[in-house]
Short mmCIF file of C-alpha atoms in Angstrom, two decimals:
data_model
loop_
_atom_site.label_atom_id
_atom_site.label_comp_id
_atom_site.label_asym_id
_atom_site.label_seq_id
_atom_site.Cartn_x
_atom_site.Cartn_y
_atom_site.Cartn_z
CA MET A 394 -0.24 0.33 0.02
CA THR A 395 1.49 3.21 -0.79
CA ARG A 396 2.60 5.21 1.85
CA ILE A 397 2.11 8.40 2.87
CA THR A 398 4.44 11.03 5.40
CA LEU A 399 3.02 14.56 6.50
CA HIS A 400 5.65 17.39 7.12
CA LYS A 401 6.49 18.13 11.24
CA ASN A 402 3.54 19.24 12.90
CA GLU A 403 1.29 18.80 10.07
CA GLU A 404 -1.11 15.82 11.71
CA LYS A 405 -2.61 17.43 14.61
CA ARG A 406 -5.96 18.65 11.90
CA ILE A 407 -6.23 14.87 11.32
CA LYS A 408 -5.64 13.07 14.50
CA SER A 409 -8.55 15.17 16.65
CA GLY A 410 -10.79 13.78 13.73
CA HIS A 411 -10.92 15.71 10.52
CA PRO A 412 -10.21 13.49 7.68
CA TRP A 413 -8.28 15.45 5.30
CA ALA A 414 -4.48 16.00 4.86
CA PHE A 415 -3.85 18.61 1.68
CA SER A 416 -1.46 18.77 -0.30
CA ASN A 417 1.12 21.01 0.80
CA GLU A 418 0.97 18.97 4.88
CA ILE A 419 2.58 16.01 2.55
CA ARG A 420 7.13 15.50 2.86
CA GLU A 421 7.00 12.55 1.01
CA VAL A 422 5.00 9.81 -1.13
CA ALA A 423 5.78 6.17 -1.84
CA GLY A 424 4.56 3.66 -3.34
CA GLU A 425 4.15 1.48 -6.57
CA ASP A 426 0.45 3.14 -7.16
CA THR A 427 0.54 6.51 -6.63
CA GLY A 428 -1.80 7.61 -9.09
CA PRO A 429 -5.81 9.31 -8.58
CA GLY A 430 -7.62 6.95 -5.86
CA ALA A 431 -4.92 4.87 -4.32
CA ALA A 432 -5.24 3.49 -1.11
CA ALA A 433 -2.42 4.79 0.97
CA GLU A 434 -1.38 4.58 4.58
CA LEU A 435 -0.65 7.87 6.30
CA TYR A 436 1.91 8.61 9.23
CA ASP A 437 3.44 11.41 10.75
CA ALA A 438 6.88 12.85 10.30
CA GLY A 439 8.43 10.35 13.54
CA GLY A 440 6.98 7.56 11.37
CA GLY A 441 3.90 6.89 14.16
CA PHE A 442 0.91 5.33 11.80
CA ILE A 443 -2.20 7.45 11.39
CA GLY A 444 -4.68 6.29 8.91
CA CYS A 445 -5.22 4.65 6.01
CA GLY A 446 -7.66 6.37 3.03
CA HIS A 447 -7.59 7.39 -0.48
CA TYR A 448 -4.47 9.50 -2.22
CA ASN A 449 -5.52 11.78 -5.01
CA PRO A 450 -2.06 13.94 -6.17
CA ARG A 451 -4.27 15.64 -8.37
CA SER A 452 -6.24 17.35 -5.49
CA LEU A 453 -5.10 20.02 -3.10
CA ILE A 454 -7.79 17.92 -0.75
CA ALA A 455 -4.32 15.28 -1.20
CA PHE A 456 -5.73 12.87 1.69
CA ARG A 457 -9.04 10.71 2.47
CA LEU A 458 -9.25 9.40 5.78
CA LEU A 459 -10.79 5.75 5.64
CA ALA A 460 -10.22 3.86 9.15
CA HIS A 461 -7.72 4.92 11.83
CA ARG A 462 -6.47 1.38 11.45
CA ARG A 463 -5.42 -0.59 8.87
CA GLU A 464 -8.40 -1.97 6.53
CA ASP A 465 -8.50 -3.29 2.97
CA LEU A 466 -9.68 -0.89 1.22
CA ASP A 467 -10.60 -2.65 -1.47
CA SER A 468 -12.54 -4.90 -0.22
CA VAL A 469 -16.80 -4.68 -0.94
CA GLU A 470 -17.11 -6.03 2.53
CA PHE A 471 -15.47 -2.77 3.59
CA TYR A 472 -17.72 -0.57 1.94
CA GLU A 473 -21.12 -2.97 2.58
CA LYS A 474 -19.85 -2.47 6.52
CA ARG A 475 -19.76 0.76 6.55
CA ILE A 476 -23.14 1.73 4.55
CA ALA A 477 -24.69 -0.94 7.07
CA VAL A 478 -24.06 1.09 9.51
CA ALA A 479 -25.17 4.37 7.78
CA LEU A 480 -28.31 2.81 6.86
CA ALA A 481 -28.97 1.46 10.25
CA HIS A 482 -28.83 5.36 11.52
CA ARG A 483 -32.09 6.22 9.12
CA ARG A 484 -34.05 3.12 9.43
CA ALA A 485 -33.83 4.69 13.16
CA LEU A 486 -34.30 8.03 12.25
CA TYR A 487 -37.10 7.69 9.82
CA PRO A 488 -38.65 4.19 10.25
CA ALA A 489 -41.70 4.77 8.22
CA PHE A 490 -39.65 6.03 5.55
CA ALA A 491 -38.75 5.38 1.77
CA THR A 492 -36.86 8.30 0.99
CA PHE A 493 -33.56 9.89 2.41
CA ARG A 494 -29.88 10.01 2.84
CA ALA A 495 -28.33 7.05 3.46
CA VAL A 496 -25.30 8.03 3.04
CA TYR A 497 -23.73 11.67 3.47
CA GLY A 498 -20.03 11.80 2.95
CA GLU A 499 -17.28 12.36 5.44
CA SER A 500 -19.89 12.64 8.26
CA ASP A 501 -20.62 8.63 7.26
CA PHE A 502 -16.68 8.15 7.83
CA LEU A 503 -17.09 7.72 3.82
CA PRO A 504 -15.44 10.49 2.24
CA GLY A 505 -16.49 11.51 -1.31
CA LEU A 506 -19.36 9.21 -1.30
CA VAL A 507 -22.94 10.59 -1.53
CA VAL A 508 -26.41 7.71 -1.86
CA ASP A 509 -30.04 9.36 -1.70
CA LYS A 510 -32.38 7.12 -1.61
CA TYR A 511 -35.66 7.85 -3.35
CA GLY A 512 -38.12 4.89 -3.10
CA ASP A 513 -36.91 1.40 -4.88
CA ARG A 514 -34.02 3.96 -6.56
CA LEU A 515 -30.43 5.47 -5.58
CA SER A 516 -28.98 8.41 -6.82
CA VAL A 517 -25.29 8.70 -5.84
CA GLN A 518 -22.55 10.99 -6.10
CA PHE A 519 -18.60 9.67 -6.39
CA LEU A 520 -17.57 12.62 -5.52
CA SER A 521 -13.29 11.84 -5.24
CA ALA A 522 -10.74 10.16 -7.26
CA GLY A 523 -10.92 7.75 -4.05
CA MET A 524 -14.49 6.51 -4.65
CA ASP A 525 -14.92 6.62 -8.78
CA ARG A 526 -11.95 4.05 -8.52
CA ARG A 527 -14.05 1.66 -6.80
CA ARG A 528 -16.78 2.43 -7.93
CA ASP A 529 -17.96 -1.49 -9.19
CA ILE A 530 -17.00 -2.62 -5.92
CA LEU A 531 -19.66 0.50 -4.49
CA LEU A 532 -22.17 -0.61 -6.66
CA GLU A 533 -21.82 -4.22 -5.38
CA ALA A 534 -22.61 -3.33 -1.84
CA LEU A 535 -25.07 -0.75 -2.68
CA HIS A 536 -27.03 -4.13 -5.09
CA ARG A 537 -26.75 -6.16 -1.99
CA LEU A 538 -27.86 -3.89 0.70
CA PHE A 539 -30.57 -2.13 -1.36
CA ALA A 540 -31.77 -4.26 -4.19
CA PRO A 541 -32.68 -1.42 -5.86
CA ALA A 542 -34.12 -1.12 -9.26
CA GLY A 543 -32.14 1.62 -10.37
CA ILE A 544 -28.82 3.03 -10.15
CA ILE A 545 -28.21 7.21 -11.67
CA ALA A 546 -25.01 8.52 -10.90
CA ARG A 547 -25.19 12.61 -10.18
CA ASN A 548 -21.39 13.09 -11.10
CA ASP A 549 -22.35 16.20 -12.94
CA VAL A 550 -21.08 17.85 -9.90
CA GLY A 551 -18.29 20.57 -10.15
CA VAL A 552 -15.93 19.15 -7.38
CA ARG A 553 -15.23 16.36 -9.24
CA LEU A 554 -13.34 19.04 -12.22
CA LEU A 555 -11.22 19.22 -8.53
CA GLU A 556 -10.72 15.92 -8.38
CA GLY A 557 -9.04 15.80 -12.09
CA LEU A 558 -13.04 13.76 -13.05
CA GLU A 559 -15.01 14.18 -15.61
CA GLU A 560 -18.90 15.74 -15.21
CA ARG A 561 -21.30 13.29 -15.93
CA VAL A 562 -24.87 12.00 -15.34
CA GLU A 563 -25.25 8.07 -16.08
CA VAL A 564 -27.95 5.34 -15.48
CA LEU A 565 -25.41 2.33 -13.29
CA ALA A 566 -28.43 -0.94 -13.15
CA GLY A 567 -31.55 -0.97 -13.95
CA GLU A 568 -33.79 1.52 -15.00
CA ILE A 569 -34.21 5.50 -13.38
CA PRO A 570 -37.96 6.84 -15.37
CA ASP A 571 -37.95 10.72 -16.58
CA LEU A 572 -40.01 11.27 -13.01
CA VAL A 573 -40.23 9.36 -8.99
CA GLU A 574 -42.35 9.94 -7.41
CA MET A 575 -41.31 10.39 -3.73
CA GLU A 576 -43.59 11.48 -0.15
CA GLU A 577 -42.60 13.72 2.26
CA ASN A 578 -44.41 14.59 5.62
CA GLY A 579 -47.71 13.34 3.96
CA LEU A 580 -47.40 15.02 0.89
CA ARG A 581 -46.66 13.67 -2.42
CA PHE A 582 -43.81 15.01 -4.95
CA GLN A 583 -42.29 13.85 -7.67
CA VAL A 584 -38.44 14.74 -8.61
CA ASN A 585 -36.50 13.87 -11.92
CA LEU A 586 -32.50 11.82 -10.34
CA ARG A 587 -31.69 12.71 -14.34
CA GLU A 588 -31.50 16.64 -14.58
CA GLY A 589 -33.03 17.70 -11.16
CA GLN A 590 -30.98 19.84 -8.31
CA LYS A 591 -28.67 17.97 -6.46
CA THR A 592 -29.48 14.46 -6.13
CA GLY A 593 -32.92 15.55 -7.90
CA GLY A 594 -34.68 16.80 -4.65
CA PHE A 595 -34.10 18.49 -1.43
CA LEU A 596 -33.84 16.51 0.91
CA ASP A 597 -31.99 18.57 3.67
CA GLN A 598 -34.62 20.40 4.17
CA LYS A 599 -37.48 17.91 5.10
CA GLU A 600 -37.97 18.59 8.95
CA ASN A 601 -38.06 22.81 8.13
CA HIS A 602 -40.72 21.97 5.57
CA LEU A 603 -42.91 21.71 9.47
CA LEU A 604 -41.84 25.11 10.58
CA LEU A 605 -44.82 26.34 8.30
CA LYS A 606 -47.21 24.17 10.15
CA GLY A 607 -49.13 26.59 12.39
CA VAL A 608 -47.85 29.83 10.99
CA CYS A 609 -49.74 29.93 7.68
CA GLY A 610 -52.90 29.20 8.60
CA GLY A 611 -55.54 31.26 6.77
CA LYS A 612 -52.50 33.47 4.98
CA ALA A 613 -50.75 34.55 2.12
CA VAL A 614 -47.40 32.66 1.58
CA LEU A 615 -45.04 33.86 -0.91
CA ASP A 616 -41.99 31.23 -1.47
CA CYS A 617 -39.37 32.35 -3.51
CA PHE A 618 -36.60 30.28 -5.49
CA CYS A 619 -39.39 27.78 -5.15
CA TYR A 620 -37.98 24.89 -7.49
CA THR A 621 -40.71 22.25 -7.38
CA GLY A 622 -42.40 23.24 -4.83
CA SER A 623 -41.92 21.65 -1.79
CA TRP A 624 -42.58 24.69 0.46
CA ALA A 625 -45.26 26.25 -1.51
CA VAL A 626 -47.25 22.81 -1.67
CA HIS A 627 -46.73 22.30 2.48
CA ALA A 628 -47.81 25.06 2.75
CA ALA A 629 -51.06 25.31 1.23
CA SER A 630 -51.71 21.41 2.56
CA PHE A 631 -50.97 23.20 6.16
CA GLY A 632 -53.79 25.57 5.56
CA ALA A 633 -52.44 28.63 4.09
CA ALA A 634 -55.07 30.62 2.50
CA SER A 635 -53.16 30.89 -1.12
CA ALA A 636 -49.03 30.17 -1.93
CA LEU A 637 -47.73 31.79 -5.02
CA GLY A 638 -43.88 30.28 -6.05
CA ILE A 639 -41.66 31.08 -7.79
CA ASP A 640 -39.17 30.40 -9.96
CA ILE A 641 -36.72 31.21 -12.99
CA SER A 642 -36.62 27.82 -14.11
CA ALA A 643 -39.26 27.18 -16.64
CA ARG A 644 -39.33 23.68 -15.94
CA ALA A 645 -39.09 24.00 -12.25
CA VAL A 646 -42.67 25.93 -12.07
CA ALA A 647 -44.07 23.11 -14.50
CA GLN A 648 -42.88 20.61 -12.24
CA ALA A 649 -43.60 22.14 -9.05
CA ALA A 650 -47.27 22.61 -10.51
CA GLY A 651 -47.87 19.11 -11.01
CA ASN A 652 -46.74 18.56 -7.67
CA ALA A 653 -49.32 20.72 -6.24
CA GLU A 654 -51.92 19.09 -8.68
CA LEU A 655 -50.52 15.70 -7.52
CA ASN A 656 -51.93 16.66 -4.11
CA GLY A 657 -55.45 17.97 -4.67
CA LEU A 658 -53.58 21.54 -4.26
CA ALA A 659 -53.53 23.38 -7.62
CA GLY A 660 -56.71 25.45 -6.31
CA ARG A 661 -54.25 27.36 -3.33
CA ALA A 662 -50.67 26.86 -4.63
CA VAL A 663 -49.63 28.90 -8.02
CA PHE A 664 -46.15 29.41 -9.54
CA GLU A 665 -44.67 31.83 -11.67
CA GLU A 666 -41.57 31.93 -14.25
CA CYS A 667 -40.07 34.89 -13.13
CA ASP A 668 -36.56 36.12 -11.53
CA ALA A 669 -37.30 36.51 -7.86
CA PHE A 670 -34.95 39.30 -7.69
CA GLU A 671 -37.01 41.17 -10.48
CA ARG A 672 -40.70 39.91 -8.98
CA LEU A 673 -39.75 40.71 -5.37
CA ARG A 674 -38.95 44.42 -6.49
CA SER A 675 -42.69 44.07 -8.28
CA LEU A 676 -45.04 42.79 -6.51
CA HIS A 677 -43.53 45.75 -3.32
CA HIS A 678 -44.87 48.52 -6.33
CA GLU A 679 -48.21 46.11 -6.62
CA GLY A 680 -48.63 47.07 -2.75
CA ARG A 681 -48.16 42.83 -2.76
CA ARG A 682 -48.13 41.81 1.17
CA PHE A 683 -47.80 37.85 2.72
CA GLY A 684 -48.17 36.78 5.74
CA VAL A 685 -45.51 34.15 4.96
CA ILE A 686 -41.95 34.10 2.94
CA VAL A 687 -39.82 31.21 2.19
CA MET A 688 -36.47 32.54 0.71
CA ASP A 689 -34.57 29.40 0.20
CA PRO A 690 -32.42 30.11 -3.10
CA PRO A 691 -29.93 28.09 -4.30
CA ALA A 692 -26.01 28.07 -2.97
CA PHE A 693 -24.81 31.78 -3.84
CA VAL A 694 -21.67 31.58 -2.40
CA LYS A 695 -19.61 28.89 -4.45
CA SER A 696 -15.94 29.61 -2.74
CA ARG A 697 -14.45 31.88 0.21
CA LYS A 698 -13.47 34.17 -2.98
CA ASN A 699 -16.96 35.30 -4.30
CA ILE A 700 -18.52 35.75 -0.66
CA ALA A 701 -18.61 39.75 -0.69
CA GLU A 702 -20.77 38.88 -3.89
CA ALA A 703 -23.23 36.60 -2.62
CA THR A 704 -23.63 38.82 0.52
CA LYS A 705 -24.96 41.32 -1.49
CA GLY A 706 -27.54 38.92 -2.76
CA TYR A 707 -28.80 37.54 0.46
CA LEU A 708 -28.84 41.30 1.07
CA THR A 709 -31.06 42.24 -1.11
CA VAL A 710 -33.50 39.41 -1.29
CA ASN A 711 -33.89 39.54 2.28
CA ARG A 712 -34.78 43.25 2.46
CA ARG A 713 -37.36 43.30 0.09
CA ALA A 714 -38.38 39.69 1.76
CA LEU A 715 -39.07 42.05 4.53
CA GLU A 716 -40.22 44.87 3.43
CA LEU A 717 -43.42 42.54 1.71
CA LEU A 718 -44.03 40.92 5.08
CA GLU A 719 -47.63 42.13 7.68
CA PRO A 720 -47.07 43.35 10.70
CA GLY A 721 -46.47 39.97 12.49
CA GLY A 722 -45.42 38.09 10.16
CA TYR A 723 -42.52 35.36 9.16
CA LEU A 724 -39.44 35.05 7.01
CA ILE A 725 -38.31 31.53 6.77
CA THR A 726 -34.49 32.51 5.14
CA CYS A 727 -31.74 30.33 4.05
CA SER A 728 -28.56 29.72 2.94
CA CYS A 729 -27.45 26.01 2.09
CA SER A 730 -24.26 27.65 1.26
CA TYR A 731 -20.94 26.67 3.56
CA HIS A 732 -19.20 29.79 3.28
CA MET A 733 -22.00 31.74 4.72
CA GLY A 734 -21.72 31.15 7.83
CA ARG A 735 -24.45 30.90 10.88
CA GLU A 736 -23.19 34.59 12.69
CA PRO A 737 -22.20 36.19 8.89
CA PHE A 738 -25.53 35.07 7.67
CA ARG A 739 -27.53 35.89 10.98
CA ASP A 740 -25.90 39.50 10.18
CA LEU A 741 -26.81 40.44 7.19
CA LEU A 742 -30.55 38.86 8.13
CA ALA A 743 -30.11 41.89 10.52
CA GLN A 744 -28.42 44.13 8.22
CA ALA A 745 -31.43 43.32 5.96
CA ALA A 746 -34.16 44.78 8.39
CA ARG A 747 -32.46 47.84 9.26
CA LEU A 748 -32.53 48.79 5.37
CA ALA A 749 -36.50 46.94 4.87
CA ARG A 750 -36.86 49.62 8.29
CA ARG A 751 -38.45 46.70 10.09
CA GLU A 752 -38.86 45.29 13.34
CA VAL A 753 -37.86 41.43 13.68
CA ARG A 754 -36.95 39.31 16.01
CA LEU A 755 -35.76 35.59 16.12
CA VAL A 756 -38.19 32.74 16.20
CA THR A 757 -36.22 29.89 15.59
CA ALA A 758 -32.85 28.51 13.93
CA ARG A 759 -32.19 25.29 12.31
CA SER A 760 -29.97 22.84 9.19
CA GLN A 761 -30.44 20.27 7.35
CA ALA A 762 -32.03 17.29 8.64
CA PRO A 763 -30.19 14.40 10.73
CA ASP A 764 -29.91 11.85 7.75
CA HIS A 765 -27.48 14.66 7.11
CA PRO A 766 -25.60 15.08 10.27
CA VAL A 767 -22.69 16.94 11.28
CA LEU A 768 -19.35 15.44 12.13
CA LEU A 769 -18.31 17.73 15.06
CA SER A 770 -14.74 17.31 13.54
CA PHE A 771 -15.04 18.57 9.85
CA PRO A 772 -17.37 21.76 10.26
CA GLU A 773 -17.68 21.52 6.75
CA SER A 774 -20.63 19.16 6.61
CA GLU A 775 -22.52 21.18 7.95
CA TYR A 776 -24.25 24.15 5.68
CA LEU A 777 -27.57 24.59 6.02
CA LYS A 778 -28.60 27.55 7.61
CA CYS A 779 -32.37 27.86 7.95
CA VAL A 780 -33.64 31.10 10.28
CA VAL A 781 -37.28 32.07 11.40
CA LEU A 782 -37.60 35.35 11.98
CA GLN A 783 -40.76 37.22 12.86
CA ALA A 784 -41.93 41.39 11.97
CA VAL A 785 -42.78 42.53 14.93
CA GLY A 786 -43.35 46.00 13.42
#
């Protein structure tokens, strides 16, 4: 097995539980196989064994730790056991659910692997060279544990480029229909596993959708960046007088309308294809007001270098949303960008309130659903912020 030795004093973070070693922390790489995805053992500068994992000389994240003891990283059994533990955790969380995130990368000690279960279909992502190199091994483990009707690889994500991998979508096993139906909180949704966002749907918001219950009854609700309508459909099901979803994607709006109809809510949940930034402005000019507004945009912050630009975008949409709130109304606002920290996000919301000349109070703050667990030694695993504010004046 390839042997990787760190520079002096570079082992502290990874020995504390963080699963990555960066290329500039590595002093020496020795072995017959030093190519992308090679199985490797990691040692500190004094020769002490740290653990084993996957090595990629093409990536800034040069080593991803899988185990603190020696393991056979090219055996089906190793990955089957790891995935089985992750699956058991989800079964305990959601015993009646057929749709959930079954494997969440580093948080399940399988860095570079994501597995989402949509009924009897799996949508997977091989985000590192190590996992991509072992796709056949991983597929065998998934077949043993899930016996799925189909598996699709949603490898159309930019992080693969950083690993020296190409972006692509491919069906790896069985059949993947154009639309797959899933259930969430007693509601039915159709998701596109081939072309939808992320792996097809947003499974991380399923518990946050319940925040609408009890606050939207009899009120007008606005769902910005609605995608396929999850927030708006939930609001209508919880008794909203009306729910308007807006999104720039014609395909998403059509699918959202179909999801409303699927649940018998087409009369109360309606959708518009438009630019959310512009529509927020025009709604203000029209004098429209809403009792609840949901702001769940795509990730504005793709990397640290565009934080300033992204902050401006978050500030603009939240200020405009607060201007549209009725007195006593609620803003449920989210950021799915890891680089937008929890405290900076709260600070910009406070600034948005000042610009909108609204007095607001924090009702609650949430994160992602527990099938996307956060590894405390790996802060990168917590990315979702969901904040509920009430306009008190």
